[in-house]
PDB file of C-alpha atoms in Angstrom:
ATOM      1  CA  MET A 891      87.057  82.586  78.419  1.00 58.00           C
ATOM      2  CA  GLN A 892      90.265  84.434  79.826  1.00 59.00           C
ATOM      3  CA  VAL A 893      92.719  84.849  76.553  1.00 61.00           C
ATOM      4  CA  SER A 894      96.286  84.239  77.244  1.00 65.00           C
ATOM      5  CA  VAL A 895      97.846  86.882  75.226  1.00 63.00           C
ATOM      6  CA  PRO A 896     101.890  86.615  75.044  1.00 68.00           C
ATOM      7  CA  ARG A 897     103.866  89.547  76.487  1.00 71.00           C
ATOM      8  CA  LEU A 898     105.592  91.065  73.581  1.00 81.00           C
ATOM      9  CA  HIS A 899     105.816  94.972  74.772  1.00 86.00           C
ATOM     10  CA  PRO A 900     107.797  96.367  77.801  1.00 88.00           C
ATOM     11  CA  LEU A 901     104.608  98.238  78.668  1.00 92.00           C
ATOM     12  CA  ASP A 902     102.631  94.895  78.508  1.00 92.00           C
ATOM     13  CA  ASP A 903     102.479  94.714  82.103  1.00 93.00           C
ATOM     14  CA  TYR A 904     100.794  97.850  82.441  1.00 95.00           C
ATOM     15  CA  LEU A 905      98.000  97.120  79.794  1.00 94.00           C
ATOM     16  CA  ARG A 906      94.944  94.649  79.569  1.00 93.00           C
ATOM     17  CA  THR A 907      96.344  92.870  76.631  1.00 91.00           C
ATOM     18  CA  ASP A 908      93.340  90.656  76.616  1.00 90.00           C
ATOM     19  CA  ARG A 909      91.188  93.653  75.369  1.00 90.00           C
ATOM     20  CA  LEU A 910      93.238  94.522  72.624  1.00 88.00           C
ATOM     21  CA  PRO A 911      92.982  95.406  69.757  1.00 89.00           C
ATOM     22  CA  HIS A 912      92.100  98.989  70.895  1.00 91.00           C
ATOM     23  CA  THR A 913      89.269 101.449  69.367  1.00 90.00           C
ATOM     24  CA  LEU A 914      91.551 104.250  68.208  1.00 92.00           C
ATOM     25  CA  CYS A 915      91.732 105.242  64.899  1.00 92.00           C
ATOM     26  CA  PRO A 916      94.613 105.202  62.528  1.00 92.00           C
ATOM     27  CA  GLY A 917      97.069 108.235  63.496  1.00 93.00           C
ATOM     28  CA  CYS A 918      94.968 109.387  66.929  1.00 95.00           C
ATOM     29  CA  GLY A 919      97.144 110.915  69.517  1.00 96.00           C
ATOM     30  CA  ILE A 920      95.786 109.321  72.377  1.00 96.00           C
ATOM     31  CA  GLY A 921      98.227 106.513  71.787  1.00 95.00           C
ATOM     32  CA  ILE A 922     101.289 108.337  71.998  1.00 96.00           C
ATOM     33  CA  ALA A 923     100.147 110.088  75.266  1.00 97.00           C
ATOM     34  CA  LEU A 924      99.045 106.938  77.107  1.00 97.00           C
ATOM     35  CA  ASN A 925     102.540 105.733  76.038  1.00 97.00           C
ATOM     36  CA  ALA A 926     104.406 108.470  77.704  1.00 98.00           C
ATOM     37  CA  PHE A 927     101.969 108.379  80.468  1.00 98.00           C
ATOM     38  CA  LEU A 928     103.162 104.560  81.160  1.00 97.00           C
ATOM     39  CA  ARG A 929     106.705 104.760  80.309  1.00 97.00           C
ATOM     40  CA  ALA A 930     106.630 107.931  83.067  1.00 98.00           C
ATOM     41  CA  VAL A 931     104.924 105.294  85.871  1.00 98.00           C
ATOM     42  CA  ASN A 932     107.010 102.599  85.093  1.00 97.00           C
ATOM     43  CA  GLU A 933     110.426 104.726  85.364  1.00 97.00           C
ATOM     44  CA  LEU A 934     109.103 106.172  88.594  1.00 98.00           C
ATOM     45  CA  SER A 935     108.163 102.932  89.742  1.00 97.00           C
ATOM     46  CA  SER A 936     111.922 101.270  88.583  1.00 96.00           C
ATOM     47  CA  GLU A 937     113.572 104.518  90.707  1.00 97.00           C
ATOM     48  CA  GLY A 938     111.266 103.643  93.992  1.00 97.00           C
ATOM     49  CA  LYS A 939     109.350 106.903  93.819  1.00 97.00           C
ATOM     50  CA  LEU A 940     106.060 105.469  93.021  1.00 97.00           C
ATOM     51  CA  ASP A 941     104.005 102.494  94.019  1.00 97.00           C
ATOM     52  CA  ARG A 942     101.800 102.013  90.855  1.00 96.00           C
ATOM     53  CA  ARG A 943      99.422  99.974  92.818  1.00 97.00           C
ATOM     54  CA  ASN A 944      98.060 102.998  94.283  1.00 97.00           C
ATOM     55  CA  ILE A 945      97.133 104.708  90.870  1.00 98.00           C
ATOM     56  CA  LEU A 946      93.458 104.930  90.473  1.00 98.00           C
ATOM     57  CA  PHE A 947      93.065 105.759  86.477  1.00 98.00           C
ATOM     58  CA  ILE A 948      89.724 107.137  85.795  1.00 97.00           C
ATOM     59  CA  GLY A 949      88.259 108.363  82.629  1.00 96.00           C
ATOM     60  CA  GLY A 950      84.662 110.017  81.777  1.00 95.00           C
ATOM     61  CA  ILE A 951      83.388 109.422  78.294  1.00 96.00           C
ATOM     62  CA  GLY A 952      84.898 109.762  74.969  1.00 95.00           C
ATOM     63  CA  CYS A 953      88.043 108.364  73.051  1.00 94.00           C
ATOM     64  CA  THR A 954      90.611 109.405  75.832  1.00 94.00           C
ATOM     65  CA  ALA A 955      88.266 107.987  78.379  1.00 94.00           C
ATOM     66  CA  ARG A 956      88.318 104.694  77.192  1.00 92.00           C
ATOM     67  CA  MET A 957      91.542 104.083  78.018  1.00 93.00           C
ATOM     68  CA  SER A 958      90.804 103.347  81.464  1.00 94.00           C
ATOM     69  CA  MET A 959      89.431 100.104  80.094  1.00 94.00           C
ATOM     70  CA  TYR A 960      93.081  99.220  79.059  1.00 95.00           C
ATOM     71  CA  THR A 961      95.515  99.910  81.719  1.00 95.00           C
ATOM     72  CA  MET A 962      96.084  97.787  84.144  1.00 95.00           C
ATOM     73  CA  PHE A 963      95.564  99.603  87.047  1.00 96.00           C
ATOM     74  CA  ASP A 964      92.589 100.081  89.601  1.00 96.00           C
ATOM     75  CA  SER A 965      89.799 101.795  86.866  1.00 96.00           C
ATOM     76  CA  ALA A 966      86.907 103.423  86.641  1.00 96.00           C
ATOM     77  CA  HIS A 967      84.836 104.345  83.463  1.00 95.00           C
ATOM     78  CA  VAL A 968      82.341 106.716  84.633  1.00 96.00           C
ATOM     79  CA  THR A 969      79.625 108.961  83.342  1.00 95.00           C
ATOM     80  CA  HIS A 970      79.975 111.730  81.153  1.00 96.00           C
ATOM     81  CA  GLY A 971      82.513 114.981  82.568  1.00 95.00           C
ATOM     82  CA  ARG A 972      82.044 113.216  86.220  1.00 97.00           C
ATOM     83  CA  ALA A 973      85.442 111.608  86.645  1.00 97.00           C
ATOM     84  CA  ILE A 974      87.005 114.246  88.462  1.00 98.00           C
ATOM     85  CA  PRO A 975      83.832 114.364  91.585  1.00 98.00           C
ATOM     86  CA  PHE A 976      84.375 110.669  91.222  1.00 97.00           C
ATOM     87  CA  ALA A 977      88.354 110.813  91.837  1.00 98.00           C
ATOM     88  CA  THR A 978      87.778 113.440  94.270  1.00 97.00           C
ATOM     89  CA  GLY A 979      85.502 111.275  96.421  1.00 97.00           C
ATOM     90  CA  ALA A 980      87.830 108.188  95.913  1.00 97.00           C
ATOM     91  CA  ARG A 981      90.837 110.403  97.250  1.00 97.00           C
ATOM     92  CA  LEU A 982      88.949 111.822 100.407  1.00 96.00           C
ATOM     93  CA  ALA A 983      87.936 108.135 101.276  1.00 96.00           C
ATOM     94  CA  ASN A 984      91.635 107.061 101.115  1.00 95.00           C
ATOM     95  CA  PRO A 985      94.149 109.664 101.081  1.00 93.00           C
ATOM     96  CA  ASN A 986      96.988 107.208  99.736  1.00 94.00           C
ATOM     97  CA  ILE A 987      95.779 106.619  96.432  1.00 96.00           C
ATOM     98  CA  ILE A 988      97.077 108.586  93.524  1.00 97.00           C
ATOM     99  CA  PRO A 989      93.994 109.530  91.207  1.00 98.00           C
ATOM    100  CA  VAL A 990      94.722 110.304  87.925  1.00 98.00           C
ATOM    101  CA  VAL A 991      91.790 111.435  85.962  1.00 98.00           C
ATOM    102  CA  PHE A 992      92.780 110.630  81.945  1.00 97.00           C
ATOM    103  CA  SER A 993      89.817 112.192  79.616  1.00 96.00           C
ATOM    104  CA  GLY A 994      89.316 114.392  76.506  1.00 96.00           C
ATOM    105  CA  ASP A 995      88.445 118.005  76.221  1.00 96.00           C
ATOM    106  CA  GLY A 996      84.881 117.741  75.705  1.00 96.00           C
ATOM    107  CA  ASP A 997      84.565 115.321  78.612  1.00 95.00           C
ATOM    108  CA  LEU A 998      86.504 117.656  81.037  1.00 96.00           C
ATOM    109  CA  ALA A 999      86.636 121.081  79.881  1.00 96.00           C
ATOM    110  CA  GLY A1000      83.022 120.962  78.508  1.00 96.00           C
ATOM    111  CA  ILE A1001      80.313 118.643  79.946  1.00 96.00           C
ATOM    112  CA  GLY A1002      82.931 118.465  83.398  1.00 96.00           C
ATOM    113  CA  GLY A1003      84.440 122.106  83.087  1.00 96.00           C
ATOM    114  CA  ASN A1004      83.102 123.269  86.301  1.00 97.00           C
ATOM    115  CA  HIS A1005      84.268 120.555  88.265  1.00 98.00           C
ATOM    116  CA  LEU A1006      87.528 121.239  86.887  1.00 98.00           C
ATOM    117  CA  ILE A1007      87.717 124.476  87.535  1.00 97.00           C
ATOM    118  CA  HIS A1008      86.736 123.723  91.191  1.00 98.00           C
ATOM    119  CA  ALA A1009      88.897 121.235  91.582  1.00 98.00           C
ATOM    120  CA  ALA A1010      91.919 123.504  90.632  1.00 98.00           C
ATOM    121  CA  ARG A1011      90.510 126.264  93.029  1.00 97.00           C
ATOM    122  CA  ARG A1012      90.613 123.288  96.069  1.00 97.00           C
ATOM    123  CA  ASN A1013      94.148 122.457  95.074  1.00 97.00           C
ATOM    124  CA  MET A1014      92.530 118.760  94.989  1.00 98.00           C
ATOM    125  CA  ASP A1015      94.816 115.897  95.156  1.00 98.00           C
ATOM    126  CA  LEU A1016      94.382 114.861  91.368  1.00 98.00           C
ATOM    127  CA  LEU A1017      96.547 114.634  88.371  1.00 98.00           C
ATOM    128  CA  VAL A1018      94.199 115.596  85.579  1.00 98.00           C
ATOM    129  CA  VAL A1019      95.305 114.884  82.210  1.00 98.00           C
ATOM    130  CA  VAL A1020      93.182 116.513  79.360  1.00 98.00           C
ATOM    131  CA  ILE A1021      93.691 115.125  75.770  1.00 97.00           C
ATOM    132  CA  ASN A1022      92.974 118.235  73.790  1.00 97.00           C
ATOM    133  CA  ASN A1023      91.934 116.956  69.992  1.00 96.00           C
ATOM    134  CA  MET A1024      89.841 120.147  69.938  1.00 96.00           C
ATOM    135  CA  THR A1025      86.630 118.042  69.056  1.00 95.00           C
ATOM    136  CA  TYR A1026      84.073 115.700  70.267  1.00 94.00           C
ATOM    137  CA  GLY A1027      85.458 112.973  68.349  1.00 93.00           C
ATOM    138  CA  LEU A1028      84.026 109.845  69.609  1.00 92.00           C
ATOM    139  CA  THR A1029      80.614 111.358  68.606  1.00 92.00           C
ATOM    140  CA  GLY A1030      81.260 112.448  65.125  1.00 92.00           C
ATOM    141  CA  GLY A1031      83.369 115.730  65.484  1.00 93.00           C
ATOM    142  CA  GLN A1032      81.021 118.209  67.199  1.00 95.00           C
ATOM    143  CA  LEU A1033      82.292 121.678  68.590  1.00 95.00           C
ATOM    144  CA  SER A1034      84.136 121.483  71.885  1.00 96.00           C
ATOM    145  CA  PRO A1035      85.198 124.167  74.050  1.00 97.00           C
ATOM    146  CA  THR A1036      88.865 124.163  72.791  1.00 97.00           C
ATOM    147  CA  THR A1037      87.912 124.028  68.967  1.00 97.00           C
ATOM    148  CA  PRO A1038      89.587 127.193  67.423  1.00 97.00           C
ATOM    149  CA  THR A1039      87.695 129.926  66.036  1.00 97.00           C
ATOM    150  CA  GLY A1040      86.658 129.529  62.497  1.00 96.00           C
ATOM    151  CA  HIS A1041      87.122 125.967  62.154  1.00 96.00           C
ATOM    152  CA  TYR A1042      84.445 123.521  60.780  1.00 96.00           C
ATOM    153  CA  THR A1043      82.964 120.860  62.657  1.00 96.00           C
ATOM    154  CA  THR A1044      79.710 118.907  62.041  1.00 95.00           C
ATOM    155  CA  THR A1045      77.560 121.204  64.245  1.00 96.00           C
ATOM    156  CA  THR A1046      79.636 124.335  62.892  1.00 96.00           C
ATOM    157  CA  PRO A1047      79.530 123.806  59.321  1.00 96.00           C
ATOM    158  CA  TYR A1048      80.182 127.434  58.374  1.00 97.00           C
ATOM    159  CA  GLY A1049      82.834 127.698  60.942  1.00 96.00           C
ATOM    160  CA  ASN A1050      83.229 127.645  64.819  1.00 97.00           C
ATOM    161  CA  PRO A1051      82.070 131.487  66.033  1.00 97.00           C
ATOM    162  CA  GLU A1052      83.271 131.020  69.336  1.00 97.00           C
ATOM    163  CA  ARG A1053      86.355 131.812  71.104  1.00 97.00           C
ATOM    164  CA  PRO A1054      88.100 128.549  72.527  1.00 97.00           C
ATOM    165  CA  PHE A1055      89.110 127.987  76.022  1.00 97.00           C
ATOM    166  CA  ASN A1056      92.817 128.763  76.873  1.00 98.00           C
ATOM    167  CA  LEU A1057      92.928 126.075  79.352  1.00 97.00           C
ATOM    168  CA  VAL A1058      96.328 126.796  80.792  1.00 98.00           C
ATOM    169  CA  PRO A1059      95.619 130.529  82.019  1.00 97.00           C
ATOM    170  CA  LEU A1060      91.971 129.314  83.418  1.00 97.00           C
ATOM    171  CA  ILE A1061      93.301 126.578  85.095  1.00 97.00           C
ATOM    172  CA  ALA A1062      96.098 128.538  86.674  1.00 97.00           C
ATOM    173  CA  ALA A1063      93.891 131.529  87.691  1.00 96.00           C
ATOM    174  CA  ALA A1064      91.540 128.852  89.205  1.00 96.00           C
ATOM    175  CA  GLY A1065      94.571 127.432  91.631  1.00 94.00           C
ATOM    176  CA  GLY A1066      96.312 124.263  91.858  1.00 89.00           C
ATOM    177  CA  ASN A1067     100.193 123.270  92.038  1.00 97.00           C
ATOM    178  CA  TYR A1068     101.066 122.297  88.757  1.00 98.00           C
ATOM    179  CA  VAL A1069      99.833 123.782  85.130  1.00 98.00           C
ATOM    180  CA  ALA A1070     101.824 122.633  81.945  1.00 98.00           C
ATOM    181  CA  ARG A1071     100.865 122.148  78.280  1.00 98.00           C
ATOM    182  CA  ALA A1072     102.620 119.464  76.262  1.00 98.00           C
ATOM    183  CA  SER A1073     102.217 117.929  72.987  1.00 98.00           C
ATOM    184  CA  ILE A1074     101.987 114.521  71.136  1.00 97.00           C
ATOM    185  CA  THR A1075     104.496 115.811  68.849  1.00 97.00           C
ATOM    186  CA  GLN A1076     107.135 115.897  71.812  1.00 97.00           C
ATOM    187  CA  PRO A1077     106.691 112.834  73.820  1.00 97.00           C
ATOM    188  CA  GLU A1078     109.637 112.881  75.903  1.00 98.00           C
ATOM    189  CA  VAL A1079     108.812 116.352  77.163  1.00 97.00           C
ATOM    190  CA  MET A1080     105.559 115.043  78.254  1.00 98.00           C
ATOM    191  CA  LYS A1081     106.914 112.139  79.986  1.00 98.00           C
ATOM    192  CA  SER A1082     108.891 114.430  81.939  1.00 98.00           C
ATOM    193  CA  TYR A1083     105.934 116.487  82.911  1.00 98.00           C
ATOM    194  CA  PHE A1084     103.957 113.100  84.045  1.00 98.00           C
ATOM    195  CA  LYS A1085     106.897 111.858  85.886  1.00 98.00           C
ATOM    196  CA  LYS A1086     106.869 115.410  87.831  1.00 98.00           C
ATOM    197  CA  ALA A1087     103.195 115.780  88.344  1.00 98.00           C
ATOM    198  CA  LEU A1088     102.677 112.036  89.334  1.00 98.00           C
ATOM    199  CA  ILE A1089     104.586 112.639  92.735  1.00 97.00           C
ATOM    200  CA  LYS A1090     103.389 115.988  93.533  1.00 96.00           C
ATOM    201  CA  GLU A1091     100.393 116.588  95.935  1.00 96.00           C
ATOM    202  CA  GLY A1092      97.781 119.059  95.351  1.00 97.00           C
ATOM    203  CA  PHE A1093      96.061 119.750  91.743  1.00 98.00           C
ATOM    204  CA  ARG A1094      98.105 119.125  88.812  1.00 98.00           C
ATOM    205  CA  PHE A1095      97.086 119.713  85.448  1.00 98.00           C
ATOM    206  CA  ILE A1096      98.685 118.589  82.029  1.00 98.00           C
ATOM    207  CA  GLU A1097      96.999 119.573  78.685  1.00 98.00           C
ATOM    208  CA  VAL A1098      98.440 117.257  75.718  1.00 98.00           C
ATOM    209  CA  VAL A1099      97.715 119.129  72.572  1.00 98.00           C
ATOM    210  CA  SER A1100      96.865 116.166  70.248  1.00 97.00           C
ATOM    211  CA  THR A1101      95.369 114.701  66.786  1.00 95.00           C
ATOM    212  CA  CYS A1102      91.920 113.629  65.877  1.00 94.00           C
ATOM    213  CA  PRO A1103      92.705 112.632  62.254  1.00 93.00           C
ATOM    214  CA  GLU A1104      89.545 111.038  61.533  1.00 92.00           C
ATOM    215  CA  ASN A1105      86.796 113.225  62.771  1.00 93.00           C
ATOM    216  CA  TYR A1106      88.522 116.469  63.134  1.00 94.00           C
ATOM    217  CA  GLY A1107      91.517 116.962  60.822  1.00 93.00           C
ATOM    218  CA  ARG A1108      89.924 115.150  57.955  1.00 93.00           C
ATOM    219  CA  HIS A1109      86.989 117.953  57.902  1.00 93.00           C
ATOM    220  CA  LEU A1110      89.607 120.550  57.940  1.00 93.00           C
ATOM    221  CA  GLY A1111      91.373 119.062  54.696  1.00 94.00           C
ATOM    222  CA  TYR A1112      94.431 117.118  56.101  1.00 94.00           C
ATOM    223  CA  LYS A1113      94.154 114.200  54.055  1.00 90.00           C
ATOM    224  CA  SER A1114      96.266 111.891  56.054  1.00 94.00           C
ATOM    225  CA  PRO A1115      96.976 111.598  59.827  1.00 94.00           C
ATOM    226  CA  ALA A1116     100.696 112.633  58.865  1.00 96.00           C
ATOM    227  CA  ASP A1117      99.642 116.002  57.584  1.00 95.00           C
ATOM    228  CA  PHE A1118      97.549 116.773  60.665  1.00 95.00           C
ATOM    229  CA  TYR A1119     100.451 115.720  62.988  1.00 96.00           C
ATOM    230  CA  LEU A1120     102.680 117.801  60.711  1.00 96.00           C
ATOM    231  CA  LYS A1121     100.373 120.603  61.361  1.00 96.00           C
ATOM    232  CA  ILE A1122     100.334 120.275  65.215  1.00 96.00           C
ATOM    233  CA  LYS A1123     104.246 120.329  64.917  1.00 96.00           C
ATOM    234  CA  GLU A1124     104.289 123.418  63.131  1.00 97.00           C
ATOM    235  CA  VAL A1125     102.030 125.236  65.364  1.00 97.00           C
ATOM    236  CA  VAL A1126     103.070 123.984  68.941  1.00 98.00           C
ATOM    237  CA  LYS A1127     106.242 126.393  70.111  1.00 97.00           C
ATOM    238  CA  MET A1128     107.625 125.348  73.446  1.00 97.00           C
ATOM    239  CA  ARG A1129     108.139 128.611  75.845  1.00 96.00           C
ATOM    240  CA  SER A1130     110.286 128.582  79.264  1.00 90.00           C
ATOM    241  CA  GLY A1131     110.024 130.647  82.134  1.00 91.00           C
ATOM    242  CA  ILE A1132     106.591 132.785  80.537  1.00 95.00           C
ATOM    243  CA  LYS A1133     103.655 133.422  83.140  1.00 96.00           C
ATOM    244  CA  PRO A1134     100.542 131.275  81.883  1.00 97.00           C
ATOM    245  CA  TRP A1135      98.433 134.300  81.007  1.00 97.00           C
ATOM    246  CA  ASP A1136     101.091 134.672  78.484  1.00 97.00           C
ATOM    247  CA  ALA A1137     100.722 131.233  76.962  1.00 98.00           C
ATOM    248  CA  LYS A1138      99.075 131.328  73.462  1.00 98.00           C
ATOM    249  CA  TYR A1139      96.313 128.932  72.082  1.00 98.00           C
ATOM    250  CA  ASP A1140      95.825 130.240  68.428  1.00 97.00           C
ATOM    251  CA  TRP A1141      95.744 127.873  65.953  1.00 96.00           C
ATOM    252  CA  SER A1142      96.633 130.370  62.995  1.00 95.00           C
ATOM    253  CA  SER A1143      99.812 131.397  64.713  1.00 96.00           C
ATOM    254  CA  GLU A1144     101.024 129.471  68.370  1.00 98.00           C
ATOM    255  CA  ILE A1145      99.968 126.811  70.822  1.00 98.00           C
ATOM    256  CA  THR A1146     102.314 127.567  73.524  1.00 98.00           C
ATOM    257  CA  ILE A1147     103.679 124.707  75.462  1.00 98.00           C
ATOM    258  CA  GLY A1148     105.953 124.268  78.681  1.00 98.00           C
ATOM    259  CA  GLU A1149     105.483 124.320  82.344  1.00 98.00           C
ATOM    260  CA  PHE A1150     103.588 127.334  83.698  1.00 97.00           C
ATOM    261  CA  ILE A1151     103.137 126.783  87.467  1.00 97.00           C
ATOM    262  CA  ASP A1152     105.006 124.433  89.771  1.00 97.00           C
ATOM    263  CA  ARG A1153     104.239 125.268  93.593  1.00 96.00           C
ATOM    264  CA  ASN A1154     103.947 122.836  96.546  1.00 95.00           C
ATOM    265  CA  GLU A1155     101.089 124.231  98.615  1.00 95.00           C
ATOM    266  CA  PRO A1156      99.267 121.552 100.789  1.00 95.00           C
ATOM    267  CA  GLY A1157      96.722 119.549  98.711  1.00 96.00           C
ATOM    268  CA  PHE A1158      92.874 119.806  99.950  1.00 96.00           C
ATOM    269  CA  SER A1159      93.217 116.077 101.701  1.00 94.00           C
ATOM    270  CA  LYS A1160      95.752 117.231 104.051  1.00 92.00           C
ATOM    271  CA  SER A1161      94.039 120.326 104.803  1.00 92.00           C
ATOM    272  CA  LEU A1162      90.693 118.548 105.331  1.00 94.00           C
ATOM    273  CA  TYR A1163      91.940 115.975 107.481  1.00 93.00           C
ATOM    274  CA  GLU A1164      93.880 118.499 109.382  1.00 93.00           C
ATOM    275  CA  GLN A1165      90.585 120.255 110.187  1.00 94.00           C
ATOM    276  CA  ILE A1166      88.868 116.915 111.117  1.00 94.00           C
ATOM    277  CA  SER A1167      91.797 116.316 113.696  1.00 93.00           C
ATOM    278  CA  LYS A1168      91.119 119.992 115.253  1.00 94.00           C
ATOM    279  CA  VAL A1169      87.332 119.339 115.472  1.00 95.00           C
ATOM    280  CA  ARG A1170      87.623 116.083 117.201  1.00 93.00           C
ATOM    281  CA  ASN A1171      90.355 117.041 119.540  1.00 93.00           C
ATOM    282  CA  SER A1172      88.046 120.140 120.679  1.00 92.00           C
ATOM    283  CA  GLU A1173      85.023 118.004 121.491  1.00 86.00           C
ATOM    284  CA  ASN A1174      86.824 115.464 123.336  1.00 79.00           C
TER     285      ASN A1174
END
């Protein structure tokens, strides 16, 4: 039976409110990021720059990926690490859609890491948003590729012995038209990045430094979501005009946020369709 839920919030039209309440823990940063994204879509729609009906919202597996179950777009909740290939296929089948991959660091930089790198190399027409809470939160707080060195996780009880991925220089080196890093502590800045990236072609990558207070922050000794939020606020630093190679990802000193790549090279879809057209014309 369909449950009728009154529209109370300005963004309710972008949510499947009949599926609320959501599954996020109190203090989780994913809601802040989703709010900023939806406000970006709403503003671009109001300005006549975006048709929300063209958005395809895709998540893999994890807390962030589950947001595809709550958003009022054409959506897909796919297998672990495979959101980018799914989005790539959808875009190549229909070049009018705007695929948005919205998932976590474990899903996109870990299990789906190879897809992430090659989508950037191709300059595939996708907006990829990595909500980086530095852990596999949904499954209990295991080590992820972005967990800082030395941090306790349930799979590194004596501290993480590995170096983490610094995703900004990694994706900048692979290619793509847009690379930025935001933080849940600066949602207006994050929204401005979403607005820019949504209407660009080619590969656009936005990492959002976020919190997992229950299965990560609590393990690090932060007793409340507010304590963990304030730590994130302390460590992130906005830098303008620096190269992506200079963007730091160091829990003990600085996690640099800002825009690092912004260019307008042709997206892969356009290049591929032009090639197909040339081949067909040569055969006629």
